[in-house]
Short mmCIF file of C-alpha atoms in Angstrom, two decimals:
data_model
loop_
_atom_site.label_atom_id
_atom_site.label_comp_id
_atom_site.label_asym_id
_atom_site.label_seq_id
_atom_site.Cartn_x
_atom_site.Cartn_y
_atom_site.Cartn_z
CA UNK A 3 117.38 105.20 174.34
CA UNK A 4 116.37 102.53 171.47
CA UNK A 5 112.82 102.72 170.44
CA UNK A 6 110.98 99.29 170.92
CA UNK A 7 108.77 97.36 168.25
CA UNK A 8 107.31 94.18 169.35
CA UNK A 9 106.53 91.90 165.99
CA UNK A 10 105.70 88.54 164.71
CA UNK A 11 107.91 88.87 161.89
CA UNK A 12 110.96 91.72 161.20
CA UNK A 13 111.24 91.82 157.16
CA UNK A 14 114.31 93.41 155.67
CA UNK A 15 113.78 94.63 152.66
CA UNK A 16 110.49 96.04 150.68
CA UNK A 17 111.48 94.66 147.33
CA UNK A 18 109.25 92.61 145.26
CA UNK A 19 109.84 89.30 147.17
CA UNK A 20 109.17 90.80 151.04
CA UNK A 21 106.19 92.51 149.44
CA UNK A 22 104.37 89.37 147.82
CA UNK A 23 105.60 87.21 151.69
CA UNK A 24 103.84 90.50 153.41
CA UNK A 25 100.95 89.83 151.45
CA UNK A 26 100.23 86.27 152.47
CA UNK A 27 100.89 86.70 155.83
CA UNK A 28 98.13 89.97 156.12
CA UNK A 29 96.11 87.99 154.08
CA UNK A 30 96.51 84.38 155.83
CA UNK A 31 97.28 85.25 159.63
CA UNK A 32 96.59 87.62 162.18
CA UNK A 33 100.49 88.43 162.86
CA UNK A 34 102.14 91.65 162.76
CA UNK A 35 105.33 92.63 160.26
CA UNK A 36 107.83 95.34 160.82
CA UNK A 37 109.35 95.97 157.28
CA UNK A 38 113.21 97.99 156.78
CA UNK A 39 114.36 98.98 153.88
CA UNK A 40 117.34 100.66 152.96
CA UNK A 41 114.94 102.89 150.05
CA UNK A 42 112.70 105.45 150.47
CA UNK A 43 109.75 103.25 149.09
CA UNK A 44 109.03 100.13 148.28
CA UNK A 45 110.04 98.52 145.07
CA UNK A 46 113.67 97.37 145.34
CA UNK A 47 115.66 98.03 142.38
CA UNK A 48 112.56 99.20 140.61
CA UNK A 49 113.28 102.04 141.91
CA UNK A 50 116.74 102.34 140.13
CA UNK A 51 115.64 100.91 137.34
CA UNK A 52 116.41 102.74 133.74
CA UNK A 53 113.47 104.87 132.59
CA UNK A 54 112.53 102.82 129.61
CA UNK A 55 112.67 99.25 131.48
CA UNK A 56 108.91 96.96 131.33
CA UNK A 57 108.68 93.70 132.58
CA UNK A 58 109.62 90.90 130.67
CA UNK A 59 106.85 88.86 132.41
CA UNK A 60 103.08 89.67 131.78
CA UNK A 61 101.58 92.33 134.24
CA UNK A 62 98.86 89.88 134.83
CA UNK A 63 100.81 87.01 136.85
CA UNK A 64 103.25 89.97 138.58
CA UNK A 65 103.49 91.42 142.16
CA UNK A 66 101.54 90.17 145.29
CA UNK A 67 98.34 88.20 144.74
CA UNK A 68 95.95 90.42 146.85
CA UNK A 69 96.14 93.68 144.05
CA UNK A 70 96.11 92.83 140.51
CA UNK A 71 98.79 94.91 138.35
CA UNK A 72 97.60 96.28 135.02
CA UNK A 73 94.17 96.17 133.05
CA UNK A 74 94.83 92.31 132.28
CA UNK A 75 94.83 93.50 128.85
CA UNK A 76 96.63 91.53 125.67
CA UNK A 77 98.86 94.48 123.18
CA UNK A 78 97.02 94.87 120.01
CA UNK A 79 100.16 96.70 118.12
CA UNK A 80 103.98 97.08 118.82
CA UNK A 81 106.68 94.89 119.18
CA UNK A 82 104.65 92.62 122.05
CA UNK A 83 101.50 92.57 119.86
CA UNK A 84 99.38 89.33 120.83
CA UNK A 85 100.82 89.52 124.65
CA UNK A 86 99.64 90.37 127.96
CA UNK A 87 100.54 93.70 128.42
CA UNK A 88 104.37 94.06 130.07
CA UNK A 89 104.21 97.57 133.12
CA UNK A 90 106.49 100.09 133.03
CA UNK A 91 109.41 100.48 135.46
CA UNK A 92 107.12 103.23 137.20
CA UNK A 93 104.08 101.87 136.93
CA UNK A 94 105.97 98.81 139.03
CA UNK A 95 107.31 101.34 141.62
CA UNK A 96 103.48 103.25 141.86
CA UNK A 97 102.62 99.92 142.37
CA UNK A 98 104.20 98.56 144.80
CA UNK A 99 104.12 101.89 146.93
CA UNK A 100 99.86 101.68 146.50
CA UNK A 101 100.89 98.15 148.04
CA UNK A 102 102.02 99.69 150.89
CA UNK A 103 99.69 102.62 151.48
CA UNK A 104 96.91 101.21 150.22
CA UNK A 105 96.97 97.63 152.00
CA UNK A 106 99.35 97.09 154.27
CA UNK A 107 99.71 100.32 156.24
CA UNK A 108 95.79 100.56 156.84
CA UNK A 109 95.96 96.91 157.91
CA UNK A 110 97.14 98.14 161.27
CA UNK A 111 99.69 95.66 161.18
CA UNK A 112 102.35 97.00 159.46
CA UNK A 113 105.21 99.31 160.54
CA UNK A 114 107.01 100.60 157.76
CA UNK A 115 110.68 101.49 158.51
CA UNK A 116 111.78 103.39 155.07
CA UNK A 117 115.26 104.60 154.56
CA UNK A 118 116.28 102.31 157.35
CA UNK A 119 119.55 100.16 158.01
CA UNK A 120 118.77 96.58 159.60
CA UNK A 121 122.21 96.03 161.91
CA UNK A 122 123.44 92.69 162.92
CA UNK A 123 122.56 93.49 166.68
CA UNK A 124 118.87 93.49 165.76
CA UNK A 125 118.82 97.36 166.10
CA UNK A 126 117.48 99.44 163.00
CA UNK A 127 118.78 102.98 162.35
CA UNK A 128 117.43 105.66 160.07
CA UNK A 129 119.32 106.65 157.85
CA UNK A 130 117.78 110.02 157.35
CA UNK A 131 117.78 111.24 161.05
CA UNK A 132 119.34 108.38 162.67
CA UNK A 133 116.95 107.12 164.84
CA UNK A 134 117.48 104.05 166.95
CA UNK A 135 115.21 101.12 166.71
CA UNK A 136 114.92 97.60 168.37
CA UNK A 137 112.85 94.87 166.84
CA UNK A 138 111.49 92.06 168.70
CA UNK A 139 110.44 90.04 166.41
CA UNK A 140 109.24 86.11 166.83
CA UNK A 141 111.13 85.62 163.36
CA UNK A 142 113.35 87.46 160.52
CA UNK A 143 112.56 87.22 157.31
CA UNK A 144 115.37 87.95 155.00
CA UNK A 145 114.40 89.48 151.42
CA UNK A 146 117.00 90.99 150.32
CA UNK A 147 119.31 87.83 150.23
CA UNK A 148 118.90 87.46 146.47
CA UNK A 149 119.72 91.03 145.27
CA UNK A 150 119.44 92.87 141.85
CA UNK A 151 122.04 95.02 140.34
CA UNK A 152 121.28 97.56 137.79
CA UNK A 153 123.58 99.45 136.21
CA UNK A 154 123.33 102.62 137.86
CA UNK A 155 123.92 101.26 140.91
CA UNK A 156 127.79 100.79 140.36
CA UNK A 157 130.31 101.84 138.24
CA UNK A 158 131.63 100.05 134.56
CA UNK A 159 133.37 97.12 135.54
CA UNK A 160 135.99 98.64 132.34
CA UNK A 161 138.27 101.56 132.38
CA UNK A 162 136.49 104.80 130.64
CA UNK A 163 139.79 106.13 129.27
CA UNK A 164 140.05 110.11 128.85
CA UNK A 165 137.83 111.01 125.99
CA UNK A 166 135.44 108.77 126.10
CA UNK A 167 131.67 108.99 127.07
CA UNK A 168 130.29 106.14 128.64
CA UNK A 169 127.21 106.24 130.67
CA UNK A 170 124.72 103.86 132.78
CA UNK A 171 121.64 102.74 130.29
CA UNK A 172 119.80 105.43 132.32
CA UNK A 173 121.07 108.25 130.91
CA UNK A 174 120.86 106.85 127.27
CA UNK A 175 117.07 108.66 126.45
CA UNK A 176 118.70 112.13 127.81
CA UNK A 177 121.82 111.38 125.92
CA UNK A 178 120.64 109.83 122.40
CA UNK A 179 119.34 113.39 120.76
CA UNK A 180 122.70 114.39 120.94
CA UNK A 181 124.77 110.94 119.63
CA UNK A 182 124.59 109.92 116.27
CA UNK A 183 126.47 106.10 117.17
CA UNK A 184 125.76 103.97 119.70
CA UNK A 185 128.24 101.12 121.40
CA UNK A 186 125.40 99.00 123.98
CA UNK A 187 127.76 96.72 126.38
CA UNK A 188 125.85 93.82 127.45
CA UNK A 189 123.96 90.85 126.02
CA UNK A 190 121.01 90.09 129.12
CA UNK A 191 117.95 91.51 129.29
CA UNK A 192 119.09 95.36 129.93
CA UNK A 193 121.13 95.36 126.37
CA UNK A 194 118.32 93.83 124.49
CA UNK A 195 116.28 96.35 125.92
CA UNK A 196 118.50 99.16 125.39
CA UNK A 197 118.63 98.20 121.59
CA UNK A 198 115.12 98.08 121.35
CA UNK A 199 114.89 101.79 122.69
CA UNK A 200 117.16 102.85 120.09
CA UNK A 201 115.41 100.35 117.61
CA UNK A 202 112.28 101.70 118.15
CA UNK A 203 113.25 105.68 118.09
CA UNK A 204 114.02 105.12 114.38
CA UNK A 205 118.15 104.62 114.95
CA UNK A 206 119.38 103.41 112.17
CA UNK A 207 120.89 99.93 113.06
CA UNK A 208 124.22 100.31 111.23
CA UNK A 209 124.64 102.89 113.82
CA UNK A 210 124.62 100.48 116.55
CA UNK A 211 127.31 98.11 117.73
CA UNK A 212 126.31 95.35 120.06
CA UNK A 213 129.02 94.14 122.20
CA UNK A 214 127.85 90.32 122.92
CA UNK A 215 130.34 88.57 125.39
CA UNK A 216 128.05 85.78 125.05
CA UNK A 217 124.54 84.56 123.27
CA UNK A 218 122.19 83.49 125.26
CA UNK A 219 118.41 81.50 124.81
CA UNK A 220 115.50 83.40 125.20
CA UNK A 221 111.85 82.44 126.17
CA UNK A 222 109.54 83.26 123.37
CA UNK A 223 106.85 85.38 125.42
CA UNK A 224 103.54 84.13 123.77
CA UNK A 225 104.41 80.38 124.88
CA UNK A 226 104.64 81.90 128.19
CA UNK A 227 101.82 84.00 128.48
CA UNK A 228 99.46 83.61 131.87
CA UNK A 229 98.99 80.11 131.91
CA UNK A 230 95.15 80.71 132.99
CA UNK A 231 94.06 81.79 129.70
CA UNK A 232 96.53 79.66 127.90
CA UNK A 233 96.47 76.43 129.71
CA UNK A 234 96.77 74.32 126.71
CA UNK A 235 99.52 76.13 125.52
CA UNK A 236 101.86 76.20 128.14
CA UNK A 237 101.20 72.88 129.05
CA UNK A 238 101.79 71.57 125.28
CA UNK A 239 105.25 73.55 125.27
CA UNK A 240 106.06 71.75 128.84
CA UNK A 241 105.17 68.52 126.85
CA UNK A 242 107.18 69.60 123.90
CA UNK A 243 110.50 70.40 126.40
CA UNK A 244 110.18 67.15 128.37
CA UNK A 245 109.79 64.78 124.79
CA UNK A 246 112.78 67.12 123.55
CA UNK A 247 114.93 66.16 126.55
CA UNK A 248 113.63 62.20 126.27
CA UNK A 249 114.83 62.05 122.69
CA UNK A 250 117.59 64.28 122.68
CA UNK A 251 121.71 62.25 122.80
CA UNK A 252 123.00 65.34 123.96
CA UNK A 253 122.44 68.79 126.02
CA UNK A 254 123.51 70.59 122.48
CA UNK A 255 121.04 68.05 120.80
CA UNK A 256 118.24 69.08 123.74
CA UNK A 257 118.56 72.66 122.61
CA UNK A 258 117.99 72.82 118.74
CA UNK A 259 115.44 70.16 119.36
CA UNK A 260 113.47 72.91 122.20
CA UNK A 261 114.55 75.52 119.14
CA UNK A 262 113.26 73.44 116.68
CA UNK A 263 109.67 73.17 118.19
CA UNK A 264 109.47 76.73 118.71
CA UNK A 265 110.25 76.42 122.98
CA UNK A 266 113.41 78.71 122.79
CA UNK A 267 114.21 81.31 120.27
CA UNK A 268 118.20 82.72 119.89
CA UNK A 269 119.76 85.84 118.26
CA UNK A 270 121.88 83.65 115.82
CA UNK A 271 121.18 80.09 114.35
CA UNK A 272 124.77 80.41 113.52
CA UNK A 273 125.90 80.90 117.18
CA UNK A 274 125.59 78.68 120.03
CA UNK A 275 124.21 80.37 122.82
CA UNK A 276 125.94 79.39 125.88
CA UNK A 277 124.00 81.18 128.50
CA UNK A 278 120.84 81.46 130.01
CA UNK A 279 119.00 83.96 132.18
CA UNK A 280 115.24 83.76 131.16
CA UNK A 281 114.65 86.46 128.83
CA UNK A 282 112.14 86.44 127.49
CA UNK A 283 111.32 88.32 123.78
CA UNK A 284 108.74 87.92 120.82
CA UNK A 285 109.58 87.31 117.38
CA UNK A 286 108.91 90.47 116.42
CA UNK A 287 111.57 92.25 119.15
CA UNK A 288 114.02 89.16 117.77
CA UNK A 289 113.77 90.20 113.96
CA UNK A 290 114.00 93.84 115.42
CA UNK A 291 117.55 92.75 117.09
CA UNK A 292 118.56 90.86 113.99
CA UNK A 293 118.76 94.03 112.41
CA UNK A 294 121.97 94.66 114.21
CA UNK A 295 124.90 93.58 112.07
CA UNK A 296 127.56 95.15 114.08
CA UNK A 297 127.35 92.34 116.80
CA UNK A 298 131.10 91.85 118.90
CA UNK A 299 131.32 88.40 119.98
CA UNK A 300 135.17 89.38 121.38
CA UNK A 301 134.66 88.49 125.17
CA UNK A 302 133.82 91.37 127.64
CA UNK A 303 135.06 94.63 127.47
CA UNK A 304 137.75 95.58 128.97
CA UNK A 305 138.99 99.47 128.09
CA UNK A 306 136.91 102.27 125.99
CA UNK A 307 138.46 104.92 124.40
CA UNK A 308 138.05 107.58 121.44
CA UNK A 309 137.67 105.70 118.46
CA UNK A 310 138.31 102.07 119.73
CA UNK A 311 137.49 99.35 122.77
CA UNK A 312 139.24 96.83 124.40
CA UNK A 313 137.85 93.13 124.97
CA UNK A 314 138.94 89.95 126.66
CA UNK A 315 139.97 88.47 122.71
CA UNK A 316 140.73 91.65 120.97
CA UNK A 317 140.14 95.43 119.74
CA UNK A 318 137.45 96.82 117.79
CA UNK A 319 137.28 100.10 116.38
CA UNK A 320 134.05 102.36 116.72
CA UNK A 321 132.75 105.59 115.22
CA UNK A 322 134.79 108.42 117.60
CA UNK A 323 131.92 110.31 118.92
CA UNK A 324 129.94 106.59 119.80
CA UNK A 325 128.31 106.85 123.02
CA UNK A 326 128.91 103.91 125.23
CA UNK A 327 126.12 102.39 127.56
CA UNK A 328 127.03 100.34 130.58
CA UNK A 329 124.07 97.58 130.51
CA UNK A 330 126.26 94.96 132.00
CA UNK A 331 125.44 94.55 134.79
CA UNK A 332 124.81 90.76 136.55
CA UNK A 333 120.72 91.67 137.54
CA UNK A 334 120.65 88.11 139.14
CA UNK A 335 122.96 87.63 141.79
CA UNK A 336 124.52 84.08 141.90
CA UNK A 337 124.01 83.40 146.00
CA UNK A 338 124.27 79.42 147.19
CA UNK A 339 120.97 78.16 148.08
CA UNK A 340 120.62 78.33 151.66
CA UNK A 341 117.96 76.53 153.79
CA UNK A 342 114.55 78.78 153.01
CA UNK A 343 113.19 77.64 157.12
CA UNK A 344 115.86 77.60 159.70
CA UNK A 345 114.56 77.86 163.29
CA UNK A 346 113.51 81.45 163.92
CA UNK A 347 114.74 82.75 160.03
CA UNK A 348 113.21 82.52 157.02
CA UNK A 349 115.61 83.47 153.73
CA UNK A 350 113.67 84.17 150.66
CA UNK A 351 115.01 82.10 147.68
CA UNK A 352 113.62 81.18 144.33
CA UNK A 353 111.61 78.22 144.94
CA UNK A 354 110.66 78.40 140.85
CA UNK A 355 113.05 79.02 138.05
CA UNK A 356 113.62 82.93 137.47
CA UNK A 357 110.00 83.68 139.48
CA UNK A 358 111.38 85.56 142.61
CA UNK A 359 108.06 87.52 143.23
CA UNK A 360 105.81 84.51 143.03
CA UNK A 361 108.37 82.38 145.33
CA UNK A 362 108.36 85.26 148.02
CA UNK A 363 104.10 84.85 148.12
CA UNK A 364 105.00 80.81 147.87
CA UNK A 365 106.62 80.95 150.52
CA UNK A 366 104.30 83.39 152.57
CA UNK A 367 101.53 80.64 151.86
CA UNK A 368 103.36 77.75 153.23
CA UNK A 369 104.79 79.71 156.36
CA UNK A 370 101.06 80.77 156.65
CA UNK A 371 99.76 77.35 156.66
CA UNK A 372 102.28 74.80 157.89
CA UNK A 373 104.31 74.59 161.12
CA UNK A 374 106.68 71.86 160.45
CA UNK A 375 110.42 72.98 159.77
CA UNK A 376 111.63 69.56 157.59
CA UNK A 377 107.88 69.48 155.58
CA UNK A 378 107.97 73.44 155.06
CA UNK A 379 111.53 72.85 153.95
CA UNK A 380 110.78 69.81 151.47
CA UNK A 381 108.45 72.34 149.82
CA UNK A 382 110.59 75.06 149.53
CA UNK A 383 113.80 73.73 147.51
CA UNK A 384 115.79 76.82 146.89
CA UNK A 385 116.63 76.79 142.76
CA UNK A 386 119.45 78.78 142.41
CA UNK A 387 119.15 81.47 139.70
CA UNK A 388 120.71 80.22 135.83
CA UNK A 389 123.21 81.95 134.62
CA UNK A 390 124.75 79.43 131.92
CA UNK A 391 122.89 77.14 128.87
CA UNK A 392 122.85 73.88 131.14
CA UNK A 393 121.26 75.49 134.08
CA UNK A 394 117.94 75.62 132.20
CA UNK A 395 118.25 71.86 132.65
CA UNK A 396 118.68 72.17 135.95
CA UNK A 397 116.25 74.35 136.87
CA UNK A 398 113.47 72.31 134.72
CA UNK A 399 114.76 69.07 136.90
CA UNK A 400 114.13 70.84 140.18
CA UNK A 401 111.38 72.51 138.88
CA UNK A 402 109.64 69.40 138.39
CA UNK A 403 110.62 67.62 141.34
CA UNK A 404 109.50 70.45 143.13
CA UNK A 405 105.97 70.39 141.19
CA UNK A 406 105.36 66.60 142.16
CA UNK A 407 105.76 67.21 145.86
CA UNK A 408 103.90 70.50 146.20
CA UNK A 409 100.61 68.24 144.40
CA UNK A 410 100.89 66.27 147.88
CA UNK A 411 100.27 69.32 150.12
CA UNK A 412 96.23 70.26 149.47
CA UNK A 413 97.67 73.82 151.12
CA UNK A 414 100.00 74.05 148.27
CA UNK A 415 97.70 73.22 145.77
CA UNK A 416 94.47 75.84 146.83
CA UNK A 417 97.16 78.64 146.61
CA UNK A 418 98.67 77.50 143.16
CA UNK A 419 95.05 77.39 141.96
CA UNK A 420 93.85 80.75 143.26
CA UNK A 421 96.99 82.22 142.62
CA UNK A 422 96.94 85.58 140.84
CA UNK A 423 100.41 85.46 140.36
CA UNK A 424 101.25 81.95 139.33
CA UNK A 425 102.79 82.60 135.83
CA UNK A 426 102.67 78.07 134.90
CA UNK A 427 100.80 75.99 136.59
CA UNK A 428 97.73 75.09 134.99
CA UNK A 429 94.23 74.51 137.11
CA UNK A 430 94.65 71.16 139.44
CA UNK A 431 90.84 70.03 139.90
CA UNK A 432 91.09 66.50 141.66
CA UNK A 433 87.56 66.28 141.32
CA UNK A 434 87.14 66.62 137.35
CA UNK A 435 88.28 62.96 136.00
CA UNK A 436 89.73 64.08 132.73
CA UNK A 437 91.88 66.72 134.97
CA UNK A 438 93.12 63.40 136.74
CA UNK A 439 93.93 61.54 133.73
CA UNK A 440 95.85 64.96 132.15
CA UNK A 441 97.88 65.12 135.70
CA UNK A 442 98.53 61.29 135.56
CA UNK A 443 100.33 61.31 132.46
CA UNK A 444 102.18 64.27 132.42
CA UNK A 445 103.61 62.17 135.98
CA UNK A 446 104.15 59.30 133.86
CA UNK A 447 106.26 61.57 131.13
CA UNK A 448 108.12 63.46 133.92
CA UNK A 449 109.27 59.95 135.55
CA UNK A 450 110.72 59.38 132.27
CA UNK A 451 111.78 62.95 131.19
CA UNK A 452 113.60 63.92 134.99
CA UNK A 453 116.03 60.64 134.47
CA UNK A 454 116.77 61.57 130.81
CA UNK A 455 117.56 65.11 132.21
CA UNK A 456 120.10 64.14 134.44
CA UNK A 457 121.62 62.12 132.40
CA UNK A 458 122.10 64.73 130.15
CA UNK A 459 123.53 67.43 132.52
CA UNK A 460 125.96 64.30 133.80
CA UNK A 461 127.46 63.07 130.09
CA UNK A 462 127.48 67.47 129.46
CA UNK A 463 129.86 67.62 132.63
CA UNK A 464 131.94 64.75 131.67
CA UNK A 465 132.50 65.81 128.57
CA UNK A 466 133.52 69.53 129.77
CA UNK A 467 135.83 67.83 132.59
#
């Protein structure tokens, strides 16, 4: 016989978005959660994550507003000297599972289904002894609808022919003492990374081929440090994008304009960078990368072998012992945006370009504090994750949209301004005049800047028709 839970709200998945849309609800409400996750603690892919991984984003704006992450402490040396510091893959995980045991489980309103399958039926089954559960819960929250894939969670998407090593980036610090050359596969965040490990160890970088199917534009990480101790700079490098975009004639115009003022930084001035995914890097880590000379800009892979490598546009030799690492895989899923409110289910999306933890609390604040579907909905624009150059475009037009109507919900605007984890937005004080004036005319540049925008996305798609 099924086991029965009676809840306000059944939440599958314990990853960093269900987590921060917990957190709001214990916080805001009286209401009782039932969480299931597949893992055996919270964290989502954290918890797969390769042993070397940090966050790209500062520790200070990250996880769920109620427990602050880190010492809010800026690096005085290494490669992200003069930023907030950046946690470690398991300092994320400890995190989130003090989270749990620490806040939420003592709350008394919690009940914390680990290593647990949600089932279309409604039932939940352990997967570790196979218990039967049956939720009754007022609404589902989905959180696992936009999911992260890390390497070791799947094979190479490439044949490994006989001969050949080629391993997930998590095995490359057990594996490196004993390979003198080094093939990374992958150009997004995890391949960057993975040269930086080897960078860092003292590899020489001749050593190291760098299989690029395609450049992308990073984020330099001081301009987007926590925008509560640098206000004036984040909102000067919003100013700087929006004037780009107003004077620019095309999208490739917009870019070395944002490049030009210091907003985006790229591998190779020589190379257009045709993707973007929000990675972000200082200038030190870039001249680190730059180092790299052995850079194959041949498509993706599609064979390794002893001595040599298949891609989509040719071959390219490599040293014979050269130990492949598999950092290719797509981290942000590419899922259509979905309504976020829809009767009795809530689906977590990113309501904020490339900010999924901060959208799950977003979200958790408005479900907290507003009852109407259509108004909790016109808050709550899903923007889909970027995955190529123009979708930064995009994502700056919704973004800003979005921005204008959540400064007509007073609900909207106490959270952004107590918000621990609100990586942007800068203080919105209604009742300080020269805060007025400030939010007046960056409206005034946006009406301006959000048709310029489209237009530019529009002529890009023409011409690419």
């Amino acid at each position: 016989m099924e086991n029965i839970i009676n809840s306000d709200y059944l939440v599958i998945g314990a990853g960093g978005m269900g987590m921060a849309f917990v957190d709001e609800i214990l916080t805001q409400t009286s209401a009782t959660v039932t969480i299931v996750d597949q893992k055996h603690r919270p964290g989502g892919h954290w918890n797969e994550a390769y042993p070397f991984v940090r966050l790209h984003q500062t520790s200070t704006c990250y996880g769920v507003n109620s427990t602050p992450l880190g010492q809010h402490r800026i690096d005085e040396f290494g490669l992200n000297k003069g930023c907030y510091e950046l946690a470690s893959g398991s300092e994320v995980v400890a995190y989130f599972d003090k989270v749990m045991r620490e806040r939420f489980l003592p709350s008394g309103r919690v009940t914390y289904l680990r290593m647990s399958e949600y089932r279309k039926d409604g039932t939940v089954k352990s997967l570790a002894c196979g218990t039967e559960y049956k939720v009754e819960a007022k609404k589902i929250v989905d959180a696992s609808y936009i999911k992260v894939t890390v390497p070791s969670q799947r094979p190479p998407t490439f044949e490994v022919k006989p001969g050949a090593t080629c391993v997930a980036v998590n095995e490359l610090p057990r594996l490196t003492p004993s390979h003198k050359h080094f093939t990374i596969v992958g150009s997004g965040k995890t391949g960057m990374d993975a040269c930086l490990f080897l960078l860092e160890l003292g590899v020489n970088p001749d050593a190291i081929t760098w299989v690029m199917p395609n450049d992308a534009w990073y984020f330099d990480r001081l301009s987007v440090n926590p925008g509560r101790k640098f206000t004036d700079a984040i909102t000067s490098g919003q100013i700087k994008v929006l004037q780009a975009a107003i004077a620019a004639d095309s999208l490739d115009d917009f870019f070395q304009r944002a490049l030009a003022c210091g907003e985006l930084l790229t591998l190779d001035p020589n190379v257009k960078p045709t993707r973007w995914r929000c990675a972000t890097v200082t200038k030190l880590e870039l001249e680190y990368l730059q180092k790299i000379k052995n850079v194959v800009r041949l498509g993706h892979v599609t064979s390794v072998g002893p001595g040599v490598m298949q891609l989509q546009k040719g071959s390219r030799e490599v040293p014979a012992d050269t130990l492949f690492v598999d950092c290719a895989a797509d981290g942000l899923a590419h899922r259509p945006a979905v309504k976020v409110f829809d009767g009795n289910r809530i689906t977590l999306q990113t309501i904020r370009m490339c900010q999924q933890v901060y959208s799950g609390g977003f979200i958790g604040n408005v479900e907290a504090n507003l009852t109407d579907e259509a108004r909790k909905n016109e808050l709550c624009r899903p923007i889909p994750l970027p995955y190529v150059a123009s979708d930064y475009i995009r994502c700056a037009i919704e973004g800003s949209e979005s921005m204008l109507t959540w400064l007509t919900e007073p609900k909207v605007v106490s959270w952004i301004n107590e918000s621990r984890i609100d990586l942007f937005s800068p203080y919105f004080d209604f009742d300080d005049p020269e805060v007025v004036k400030q939010i007046e005319a960056m409206g005034e540049l946006l009406s301006v800047a959000i048709p310029k925008m489209k237009q530019l996305l529009a002529e890009d798609a023409l011409a690419a028709a």
